[in-house]
PDB file of C-alpha atoms in Angstrom:
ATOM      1  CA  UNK A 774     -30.245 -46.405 -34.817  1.00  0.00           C
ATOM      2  CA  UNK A 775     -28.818 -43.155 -33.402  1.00  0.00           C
ATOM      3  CA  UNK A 776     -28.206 -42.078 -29.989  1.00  0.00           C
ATOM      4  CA  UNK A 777     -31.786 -41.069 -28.170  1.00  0.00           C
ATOM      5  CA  UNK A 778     -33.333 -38.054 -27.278  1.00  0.00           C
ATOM      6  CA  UNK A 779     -35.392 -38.497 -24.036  1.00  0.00           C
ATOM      7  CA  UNK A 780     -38.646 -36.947 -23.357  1.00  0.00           C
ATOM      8  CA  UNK A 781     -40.230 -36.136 -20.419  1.00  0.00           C
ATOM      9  CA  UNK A 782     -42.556 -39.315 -20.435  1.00  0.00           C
ATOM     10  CA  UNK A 783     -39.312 -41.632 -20.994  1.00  0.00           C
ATOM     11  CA  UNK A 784     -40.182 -41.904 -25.031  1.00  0.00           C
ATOM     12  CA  UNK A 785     -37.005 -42.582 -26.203  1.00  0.00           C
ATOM     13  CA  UNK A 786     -36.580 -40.813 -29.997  1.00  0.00           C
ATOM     14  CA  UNK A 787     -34.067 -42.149 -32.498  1.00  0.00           C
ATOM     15  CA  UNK A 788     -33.600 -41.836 -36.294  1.00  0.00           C
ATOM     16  CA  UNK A 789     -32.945 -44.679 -37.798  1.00  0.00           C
ATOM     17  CA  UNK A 790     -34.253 -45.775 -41.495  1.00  0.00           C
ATOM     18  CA  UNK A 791     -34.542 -42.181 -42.458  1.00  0.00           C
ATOM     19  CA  UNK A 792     -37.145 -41.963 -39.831  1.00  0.00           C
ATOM     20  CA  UNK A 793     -37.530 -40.720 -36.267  1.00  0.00           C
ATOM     21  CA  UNK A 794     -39.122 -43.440 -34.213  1.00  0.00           C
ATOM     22  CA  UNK A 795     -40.980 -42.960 -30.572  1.00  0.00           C
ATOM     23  CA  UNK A 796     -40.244 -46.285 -28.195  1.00  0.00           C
ATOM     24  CA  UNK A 797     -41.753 -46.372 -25.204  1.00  0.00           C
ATOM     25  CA  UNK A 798     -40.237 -47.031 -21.800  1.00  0.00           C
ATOM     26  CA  UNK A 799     -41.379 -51.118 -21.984  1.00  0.00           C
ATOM     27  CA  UNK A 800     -39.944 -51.151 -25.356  1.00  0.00           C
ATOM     28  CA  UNK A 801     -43.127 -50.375 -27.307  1.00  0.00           C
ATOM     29  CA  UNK A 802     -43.072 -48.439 -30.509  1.00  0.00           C
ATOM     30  CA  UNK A 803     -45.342 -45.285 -29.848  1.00  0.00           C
ATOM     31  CA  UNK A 804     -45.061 -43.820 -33.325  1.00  0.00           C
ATOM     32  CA  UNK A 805     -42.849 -43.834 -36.834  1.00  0.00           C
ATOM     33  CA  UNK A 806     -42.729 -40.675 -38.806  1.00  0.00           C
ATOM     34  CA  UNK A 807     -40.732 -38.777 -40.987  1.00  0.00           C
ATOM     35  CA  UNK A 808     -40.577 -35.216 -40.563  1.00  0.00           C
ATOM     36  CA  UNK A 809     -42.429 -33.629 -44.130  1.00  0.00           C
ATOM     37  CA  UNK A 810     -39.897 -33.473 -46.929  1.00  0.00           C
ATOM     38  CA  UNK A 811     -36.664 -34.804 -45.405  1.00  0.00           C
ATOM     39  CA  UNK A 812     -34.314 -37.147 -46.571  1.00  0.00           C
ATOM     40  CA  UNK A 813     -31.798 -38.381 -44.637  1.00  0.00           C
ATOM     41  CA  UNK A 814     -31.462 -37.985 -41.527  1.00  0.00           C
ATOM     42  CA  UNK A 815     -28.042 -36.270 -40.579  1.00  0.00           C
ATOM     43  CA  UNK A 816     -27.748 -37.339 -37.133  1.00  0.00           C
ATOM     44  CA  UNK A 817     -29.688 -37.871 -33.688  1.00  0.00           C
ATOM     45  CA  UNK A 818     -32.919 -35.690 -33.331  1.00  0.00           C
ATOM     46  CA  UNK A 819     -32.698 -33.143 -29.732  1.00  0.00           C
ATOM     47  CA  UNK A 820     -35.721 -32.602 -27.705  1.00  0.00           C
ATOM     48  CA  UNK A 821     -36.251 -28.990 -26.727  1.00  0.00           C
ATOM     49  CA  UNK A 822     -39.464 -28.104 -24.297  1.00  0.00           C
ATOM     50  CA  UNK A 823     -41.970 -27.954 -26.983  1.00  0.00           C
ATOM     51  CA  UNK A 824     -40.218 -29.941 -30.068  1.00  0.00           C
ATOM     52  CA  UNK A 825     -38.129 -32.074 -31.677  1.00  0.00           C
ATOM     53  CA  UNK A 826     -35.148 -31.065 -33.963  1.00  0.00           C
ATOM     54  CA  UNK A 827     -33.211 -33.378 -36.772  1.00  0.00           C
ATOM     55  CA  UNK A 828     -31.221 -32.283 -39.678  1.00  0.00           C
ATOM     56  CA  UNK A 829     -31.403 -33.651 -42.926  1.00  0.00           C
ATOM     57  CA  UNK A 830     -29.289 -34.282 -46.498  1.00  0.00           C
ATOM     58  CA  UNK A 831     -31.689 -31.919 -48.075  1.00  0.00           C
ATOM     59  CA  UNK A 832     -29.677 -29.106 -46.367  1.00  0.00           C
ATOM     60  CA  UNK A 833     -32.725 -28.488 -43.773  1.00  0.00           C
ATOM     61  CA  UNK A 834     -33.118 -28.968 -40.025  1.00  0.00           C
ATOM     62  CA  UNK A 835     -36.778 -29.729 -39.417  1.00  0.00           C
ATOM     63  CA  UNK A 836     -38.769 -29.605 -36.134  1.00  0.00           C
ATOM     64  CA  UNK A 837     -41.609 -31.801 -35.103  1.00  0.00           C
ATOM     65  CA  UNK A 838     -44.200 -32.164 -32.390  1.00  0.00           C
ATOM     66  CA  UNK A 839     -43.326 -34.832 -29.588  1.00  0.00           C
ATOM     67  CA  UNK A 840     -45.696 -37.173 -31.537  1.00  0.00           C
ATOM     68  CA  UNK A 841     -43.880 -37.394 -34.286  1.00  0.00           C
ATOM     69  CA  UNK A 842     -46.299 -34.901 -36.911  1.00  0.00           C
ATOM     70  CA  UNK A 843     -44.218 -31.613 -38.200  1.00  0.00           C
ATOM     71  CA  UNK A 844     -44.234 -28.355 -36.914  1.00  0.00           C
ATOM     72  CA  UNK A 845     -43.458 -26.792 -39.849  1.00  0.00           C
ATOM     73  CA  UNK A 846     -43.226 -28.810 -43.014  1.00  0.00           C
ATOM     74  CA  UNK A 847     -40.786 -26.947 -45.451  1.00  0.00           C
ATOM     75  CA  UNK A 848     -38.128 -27.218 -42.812  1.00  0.00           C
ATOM     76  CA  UNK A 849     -35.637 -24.941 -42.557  1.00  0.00           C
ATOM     77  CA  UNK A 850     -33.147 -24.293 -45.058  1.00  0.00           C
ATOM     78  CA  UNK A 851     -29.555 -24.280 -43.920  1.00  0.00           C
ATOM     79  CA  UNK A 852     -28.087 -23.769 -47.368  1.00  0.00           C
ATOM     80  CA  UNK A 853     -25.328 -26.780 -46.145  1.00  0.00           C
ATOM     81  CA  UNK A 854     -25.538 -30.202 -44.779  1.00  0.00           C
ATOM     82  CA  UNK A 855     -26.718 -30.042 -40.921  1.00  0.00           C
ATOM     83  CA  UNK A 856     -23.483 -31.475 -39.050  1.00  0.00           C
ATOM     84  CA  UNK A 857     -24.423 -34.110 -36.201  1.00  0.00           C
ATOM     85  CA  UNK A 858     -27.121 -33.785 -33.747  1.00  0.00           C
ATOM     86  CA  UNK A 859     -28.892 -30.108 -32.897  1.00  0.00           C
ATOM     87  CA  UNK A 860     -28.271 -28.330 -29.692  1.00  0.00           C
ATOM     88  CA  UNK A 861     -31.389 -27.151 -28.454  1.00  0.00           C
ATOM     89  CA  UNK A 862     -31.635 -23.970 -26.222  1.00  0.00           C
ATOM     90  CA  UNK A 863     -34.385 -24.292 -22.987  1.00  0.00           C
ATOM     91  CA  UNK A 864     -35.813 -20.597 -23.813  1.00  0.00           C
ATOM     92  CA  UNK A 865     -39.299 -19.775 -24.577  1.00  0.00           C
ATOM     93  CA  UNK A 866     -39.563 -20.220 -27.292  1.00  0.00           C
ATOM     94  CA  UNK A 867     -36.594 -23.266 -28.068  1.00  0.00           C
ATOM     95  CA  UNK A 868     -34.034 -22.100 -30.098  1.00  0.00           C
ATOM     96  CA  UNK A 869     -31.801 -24.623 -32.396  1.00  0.00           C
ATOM     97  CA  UNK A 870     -28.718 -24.246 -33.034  1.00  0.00           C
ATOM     98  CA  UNK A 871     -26.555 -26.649 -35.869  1.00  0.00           C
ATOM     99  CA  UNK A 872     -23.216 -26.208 -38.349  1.00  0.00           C
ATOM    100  CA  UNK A 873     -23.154 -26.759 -41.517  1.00  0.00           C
ATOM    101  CA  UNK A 874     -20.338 -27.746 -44.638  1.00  0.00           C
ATOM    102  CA  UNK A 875     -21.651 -24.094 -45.638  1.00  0.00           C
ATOM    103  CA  UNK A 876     -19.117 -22.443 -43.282  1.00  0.00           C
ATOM    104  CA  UNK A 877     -22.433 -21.182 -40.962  1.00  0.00           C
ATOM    105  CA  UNK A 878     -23.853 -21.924 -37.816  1.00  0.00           C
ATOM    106  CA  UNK A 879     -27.541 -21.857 -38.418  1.00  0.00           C
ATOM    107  CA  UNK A 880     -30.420 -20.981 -35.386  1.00  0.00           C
ATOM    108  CA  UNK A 881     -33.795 -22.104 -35.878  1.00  0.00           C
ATOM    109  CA  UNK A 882     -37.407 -21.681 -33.627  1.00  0.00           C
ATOM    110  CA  UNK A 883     -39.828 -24.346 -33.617  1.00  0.00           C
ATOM    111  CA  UNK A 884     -42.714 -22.250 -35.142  1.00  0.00           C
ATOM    112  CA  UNK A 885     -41.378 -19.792 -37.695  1.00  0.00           C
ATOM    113  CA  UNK A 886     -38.079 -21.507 -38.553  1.00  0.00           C
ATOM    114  CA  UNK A 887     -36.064 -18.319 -39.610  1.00  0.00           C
ATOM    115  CA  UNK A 888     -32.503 -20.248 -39.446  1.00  0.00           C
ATOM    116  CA  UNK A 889     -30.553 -16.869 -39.375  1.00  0.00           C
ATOM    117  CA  UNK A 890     -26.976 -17.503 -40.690  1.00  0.00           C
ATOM    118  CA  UNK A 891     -23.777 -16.561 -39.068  1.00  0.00           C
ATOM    119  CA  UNK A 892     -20.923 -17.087 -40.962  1.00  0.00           C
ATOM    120  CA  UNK A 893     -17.505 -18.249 -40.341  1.00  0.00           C
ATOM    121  CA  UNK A 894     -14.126 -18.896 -42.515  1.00  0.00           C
ATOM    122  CA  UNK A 895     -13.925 -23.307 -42.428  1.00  0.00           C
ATOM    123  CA  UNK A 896     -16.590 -25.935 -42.338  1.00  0.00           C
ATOM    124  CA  UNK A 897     -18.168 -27.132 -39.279  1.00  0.00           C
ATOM    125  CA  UNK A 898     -17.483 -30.645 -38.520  1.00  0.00           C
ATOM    126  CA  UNK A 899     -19.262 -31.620 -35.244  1.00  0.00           C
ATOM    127  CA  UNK A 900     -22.590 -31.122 -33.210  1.00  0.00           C
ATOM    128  CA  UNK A 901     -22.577 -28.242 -31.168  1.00  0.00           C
ATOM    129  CA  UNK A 902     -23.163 -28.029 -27.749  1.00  0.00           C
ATOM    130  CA  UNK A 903     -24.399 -25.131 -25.090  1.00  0.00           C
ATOM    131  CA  UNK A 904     -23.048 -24.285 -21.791  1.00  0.00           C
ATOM    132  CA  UNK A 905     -25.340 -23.334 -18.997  1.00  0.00           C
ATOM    133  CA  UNK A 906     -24.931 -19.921 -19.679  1.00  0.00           C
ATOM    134  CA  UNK A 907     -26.092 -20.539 -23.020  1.00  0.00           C
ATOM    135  CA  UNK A 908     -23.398 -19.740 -25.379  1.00  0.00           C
ATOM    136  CA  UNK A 909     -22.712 -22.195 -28.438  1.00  0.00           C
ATOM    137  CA  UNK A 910     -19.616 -24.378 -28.699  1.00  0.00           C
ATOM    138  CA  UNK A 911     -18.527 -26.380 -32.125  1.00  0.00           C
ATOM    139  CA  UNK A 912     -16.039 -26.919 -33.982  1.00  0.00           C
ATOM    140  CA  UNK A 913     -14.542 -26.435 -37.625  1.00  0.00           C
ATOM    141  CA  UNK A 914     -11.983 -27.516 -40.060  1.00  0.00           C
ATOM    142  CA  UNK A 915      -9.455 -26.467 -42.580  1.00  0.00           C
ATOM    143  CA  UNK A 916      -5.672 -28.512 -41.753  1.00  0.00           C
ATOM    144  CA  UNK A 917      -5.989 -27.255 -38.176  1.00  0.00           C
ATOM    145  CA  UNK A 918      -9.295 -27.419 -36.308  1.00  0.00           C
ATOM    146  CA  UNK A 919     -10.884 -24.599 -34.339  1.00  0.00           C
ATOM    147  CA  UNK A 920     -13.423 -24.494 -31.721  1.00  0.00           C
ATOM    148  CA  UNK A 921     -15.746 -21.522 -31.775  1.00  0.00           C
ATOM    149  CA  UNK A 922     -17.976 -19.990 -28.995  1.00  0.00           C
ATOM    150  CA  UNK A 923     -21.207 -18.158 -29.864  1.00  0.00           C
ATOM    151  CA  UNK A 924     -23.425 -15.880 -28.133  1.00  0.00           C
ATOM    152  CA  UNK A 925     -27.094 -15.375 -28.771  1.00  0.00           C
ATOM    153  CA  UNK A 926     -27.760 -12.064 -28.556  1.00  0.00           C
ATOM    154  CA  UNK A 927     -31.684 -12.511 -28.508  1.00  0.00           C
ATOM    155  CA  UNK A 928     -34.309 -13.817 -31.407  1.00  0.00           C
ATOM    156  CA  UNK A 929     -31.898 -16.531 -32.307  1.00  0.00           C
ATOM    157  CA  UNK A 930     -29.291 -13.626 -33.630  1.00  0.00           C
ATOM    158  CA  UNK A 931     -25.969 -15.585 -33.160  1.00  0.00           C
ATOM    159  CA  UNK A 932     -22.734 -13.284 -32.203  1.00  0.00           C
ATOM    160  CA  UNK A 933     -19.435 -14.778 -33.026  1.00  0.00           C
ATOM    161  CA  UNK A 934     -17.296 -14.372 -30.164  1.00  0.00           C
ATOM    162  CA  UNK A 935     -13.862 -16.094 -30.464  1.00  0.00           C
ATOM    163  CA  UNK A 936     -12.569 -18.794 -31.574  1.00  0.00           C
ATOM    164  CA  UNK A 937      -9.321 -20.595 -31.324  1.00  0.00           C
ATOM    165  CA  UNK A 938      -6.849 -23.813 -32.972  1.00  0.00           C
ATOM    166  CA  UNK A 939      -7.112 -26.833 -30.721  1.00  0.00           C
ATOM    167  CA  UNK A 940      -5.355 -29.680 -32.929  1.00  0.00           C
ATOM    168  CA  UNK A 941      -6.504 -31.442 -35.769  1.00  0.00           C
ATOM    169  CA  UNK A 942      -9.500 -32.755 -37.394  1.00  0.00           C
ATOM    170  CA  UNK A 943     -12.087 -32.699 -34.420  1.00  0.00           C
ATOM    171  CA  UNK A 944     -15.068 -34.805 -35.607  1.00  0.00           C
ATOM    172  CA  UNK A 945     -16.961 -35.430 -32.171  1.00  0.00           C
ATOM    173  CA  UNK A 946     -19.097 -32.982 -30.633  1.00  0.00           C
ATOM    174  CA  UNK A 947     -17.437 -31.005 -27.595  1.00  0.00           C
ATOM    175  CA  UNK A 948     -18.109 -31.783 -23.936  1.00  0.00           C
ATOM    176  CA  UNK A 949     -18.576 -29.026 -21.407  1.00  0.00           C
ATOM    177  CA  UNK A 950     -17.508 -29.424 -17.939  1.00  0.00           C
ATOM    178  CA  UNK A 951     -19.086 -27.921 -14.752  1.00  0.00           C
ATOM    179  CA  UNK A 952     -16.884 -24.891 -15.131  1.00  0.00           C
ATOM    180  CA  UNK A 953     -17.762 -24.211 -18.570  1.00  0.00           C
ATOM    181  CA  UNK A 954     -14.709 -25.406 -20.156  1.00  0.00           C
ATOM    182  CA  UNK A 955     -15.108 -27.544 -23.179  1.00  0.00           C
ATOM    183  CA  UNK A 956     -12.897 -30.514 -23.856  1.00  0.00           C
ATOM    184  CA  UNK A 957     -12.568 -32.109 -27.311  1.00  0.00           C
ATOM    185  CA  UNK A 958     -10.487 -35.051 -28.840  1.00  0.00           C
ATOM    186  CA  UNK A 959      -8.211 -34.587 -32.109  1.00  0.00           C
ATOM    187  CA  UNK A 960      -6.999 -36.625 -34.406  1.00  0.00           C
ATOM    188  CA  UNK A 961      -3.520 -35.702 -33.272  1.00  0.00           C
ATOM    189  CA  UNK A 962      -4.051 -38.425 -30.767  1.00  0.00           C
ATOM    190  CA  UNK A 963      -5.009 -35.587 -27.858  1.00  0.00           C
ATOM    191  CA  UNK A 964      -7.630 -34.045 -25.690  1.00  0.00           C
ATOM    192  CA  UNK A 965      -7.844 -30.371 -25.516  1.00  0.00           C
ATOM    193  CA  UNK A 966      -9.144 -27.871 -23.247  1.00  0.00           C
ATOM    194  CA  UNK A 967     -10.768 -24.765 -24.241  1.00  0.00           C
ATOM    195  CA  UNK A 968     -11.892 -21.666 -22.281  1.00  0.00           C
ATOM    196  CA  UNK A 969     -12.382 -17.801 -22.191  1.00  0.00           C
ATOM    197  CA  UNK A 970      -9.354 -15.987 -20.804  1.00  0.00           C
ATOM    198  CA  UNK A 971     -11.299 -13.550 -19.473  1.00  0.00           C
ATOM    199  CA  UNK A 972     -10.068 -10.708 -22.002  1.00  0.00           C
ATOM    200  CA  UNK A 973     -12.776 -11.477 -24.658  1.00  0.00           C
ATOM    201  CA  UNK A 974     -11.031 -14.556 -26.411  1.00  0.00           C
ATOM    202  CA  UNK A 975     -10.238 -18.255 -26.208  1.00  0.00           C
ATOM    203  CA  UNK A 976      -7.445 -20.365 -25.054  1.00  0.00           C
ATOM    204  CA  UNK A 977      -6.233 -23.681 -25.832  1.00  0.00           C
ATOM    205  CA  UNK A 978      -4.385 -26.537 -23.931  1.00  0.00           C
ATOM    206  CA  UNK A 979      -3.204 -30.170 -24.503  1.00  0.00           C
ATOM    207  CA  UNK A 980      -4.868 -32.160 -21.539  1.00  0.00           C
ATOM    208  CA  UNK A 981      -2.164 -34.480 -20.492  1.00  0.00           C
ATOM    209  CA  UNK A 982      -0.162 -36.563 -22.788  1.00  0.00           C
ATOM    210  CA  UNK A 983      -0.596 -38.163 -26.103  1.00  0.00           C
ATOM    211  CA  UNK A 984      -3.472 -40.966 -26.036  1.00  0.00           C
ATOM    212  CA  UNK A 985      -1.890 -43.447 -28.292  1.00  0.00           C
ATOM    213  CA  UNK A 986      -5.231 -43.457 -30.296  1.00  0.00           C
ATOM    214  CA  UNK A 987      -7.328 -40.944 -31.997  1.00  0.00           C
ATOM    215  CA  UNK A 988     -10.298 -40.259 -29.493  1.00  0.00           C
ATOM    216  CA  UNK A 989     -13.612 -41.816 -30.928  1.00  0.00           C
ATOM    217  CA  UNK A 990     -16.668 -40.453 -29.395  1.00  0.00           C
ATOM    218  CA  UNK A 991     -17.282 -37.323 -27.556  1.00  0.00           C
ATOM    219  CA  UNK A 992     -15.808 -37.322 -24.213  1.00  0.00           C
ATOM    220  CA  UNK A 993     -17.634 -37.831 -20.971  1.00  0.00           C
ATOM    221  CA  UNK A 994     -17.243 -35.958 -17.788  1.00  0.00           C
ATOM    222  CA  UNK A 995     -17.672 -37.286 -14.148  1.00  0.00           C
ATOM    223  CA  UNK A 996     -19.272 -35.459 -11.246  1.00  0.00           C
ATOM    224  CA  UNK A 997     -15.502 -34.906 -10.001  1.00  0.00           C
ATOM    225  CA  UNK A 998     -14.276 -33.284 -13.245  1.00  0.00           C
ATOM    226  CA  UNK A 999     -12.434 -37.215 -14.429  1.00  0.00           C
ATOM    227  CA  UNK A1000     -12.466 -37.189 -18.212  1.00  0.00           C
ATOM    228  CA  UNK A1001     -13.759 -40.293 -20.001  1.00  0.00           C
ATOM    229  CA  UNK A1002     -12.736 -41.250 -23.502  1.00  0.00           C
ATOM    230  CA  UNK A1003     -12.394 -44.201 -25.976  1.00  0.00           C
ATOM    231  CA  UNK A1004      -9.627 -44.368 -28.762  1.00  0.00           C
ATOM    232  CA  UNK A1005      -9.660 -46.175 -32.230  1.00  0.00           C
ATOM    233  CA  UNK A1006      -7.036 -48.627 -30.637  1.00  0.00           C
ATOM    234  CA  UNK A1007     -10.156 -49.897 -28.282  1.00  0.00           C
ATOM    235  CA  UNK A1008      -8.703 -48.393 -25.080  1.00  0.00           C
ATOM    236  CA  UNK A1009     -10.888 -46.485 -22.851  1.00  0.00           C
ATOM    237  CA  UNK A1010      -8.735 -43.742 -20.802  1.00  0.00           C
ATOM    238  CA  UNK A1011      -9.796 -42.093 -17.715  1.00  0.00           C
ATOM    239  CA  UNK A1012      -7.773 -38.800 -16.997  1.00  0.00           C
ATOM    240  CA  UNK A1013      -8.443 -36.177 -13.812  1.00  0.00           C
ATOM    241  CA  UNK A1014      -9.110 -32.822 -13.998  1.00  0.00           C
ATOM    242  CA  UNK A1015      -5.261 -31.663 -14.500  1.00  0.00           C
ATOM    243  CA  UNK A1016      -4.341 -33.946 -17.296  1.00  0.00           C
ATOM    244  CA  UNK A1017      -3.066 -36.724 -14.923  1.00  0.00           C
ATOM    245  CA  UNK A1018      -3.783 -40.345 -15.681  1.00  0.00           C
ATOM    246  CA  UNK A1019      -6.115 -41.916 -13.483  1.00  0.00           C
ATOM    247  CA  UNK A1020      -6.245 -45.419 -15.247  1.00  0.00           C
ATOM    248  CA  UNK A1021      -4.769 -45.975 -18.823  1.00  0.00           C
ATOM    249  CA  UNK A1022      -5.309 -49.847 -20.851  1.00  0.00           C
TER     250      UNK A1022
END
């Protein structure tokens, strides 16, 4: 099974099976479905206010009512595979947002499902994530990787706003600390930090030094700004705010 999206009764939702399944809180299963037309499931389904979001092989994201039944049942078509798990804006209406292998980051609504395109010049390879603010943050490929930030400029109309190399071959979604920076592991065997330097563009910076693994997982943030992450070598590292090891296998 995936990772769970939570709703508000404490339903946990989880594809698994090329289905999204309800459980409830004492373990119960509250409903099975699969959303009209889709295949398999790309990743975890997101819970917005009003709906549930999941992508699918059949290059659509699809949303669906908290009980399982679909919103809209030709899905949306994002031209690409749907990368990961949707980020789901808390406007009214919802808004989600997902990369593709298409070289786009598609935005959906829950009702109409236009999926507006914006383009960009590698293939996404993570879930993206939003900041409170917000703006979109995911990442792409081609050699180098590249974390992009996007804007919605209203209606689900994305705006491309920067984006900038921070190491190799991110494949976990981006985490987002308090201050809006995002921090993501590479395959070089580092974390990276990525923010706006205030003149319209992004920055990047090694977080400390080299792991000794490749980071598996997205990274976790504590309340103080620590950084929590696992590695492919089974070693869980715990780093503060400025890089510095806190507690290392």
């Amino acid at each position: 099974a995936s990772s769970p999206a939570i709703l508000g009764d404490g339903t946990a939702v989880v594809s698994a099976d090329n289905k999204i399944h309800g459980v409830r809180p004492n373990g119960t299963s509250a409903w099975t479905a699969l959303p009209a037309g889709a295949v398999t499931l790309t990743g975890a389904p997101s819970a917005g206010p009003t709906a549930l979001f999941v992508g699918s092989l059949d290059n659509k994201l699809y949303a669906a009512k908290f009980d399982g039944s679909a919103l809209v049942s030709a899905g949306c078509d994002t031209t690409g595979d749907p990368k990961g798990t949707p980020a789901v804006s808390m406007s009214n209406p919802e808004i989600a947002f997902v990369g593709n292998d298409a070289k786009q980051m598609r935005s959906s609504k829950a009702d109409s499902l236009p999926c507006n395109a914006t383009p960009v010049a590698d293939a996404f390879t993570t879930s993206p994530v939003i900041d409170q603010a917000g703006r979109i943050f995911a990442a792409t490929v081609a050699g180098t990787s590249s974390v992009h930030r996007f804007s919605d400029s209203g209606g689900c109309l994305l705006i491309h706003d920067w984006d900038v190399i921070a190491g190799i071959n991110i494949v976990e979604g981006p985490a987002i600390d308090s201050l809006g920076r995002v921090i993501v592991g590479s395959q070089d065997n580092f974390l990276y930090r990525v923010q706006d330097n205030g003149a319209g563009d992004g920055t990047a910076s090694q977080l400390g030094v080299a792991l000794g693994g490749i980071p598996r997982q997205s990274a976790v943030i504590a309340q103080n700004g620590d950084i929590v992450v696992g590695t492919n070598t089974g070693a869980l590292h715990r780093r503060s705010d400025l890089g510095i090891d806190i507690w290392t296998p």
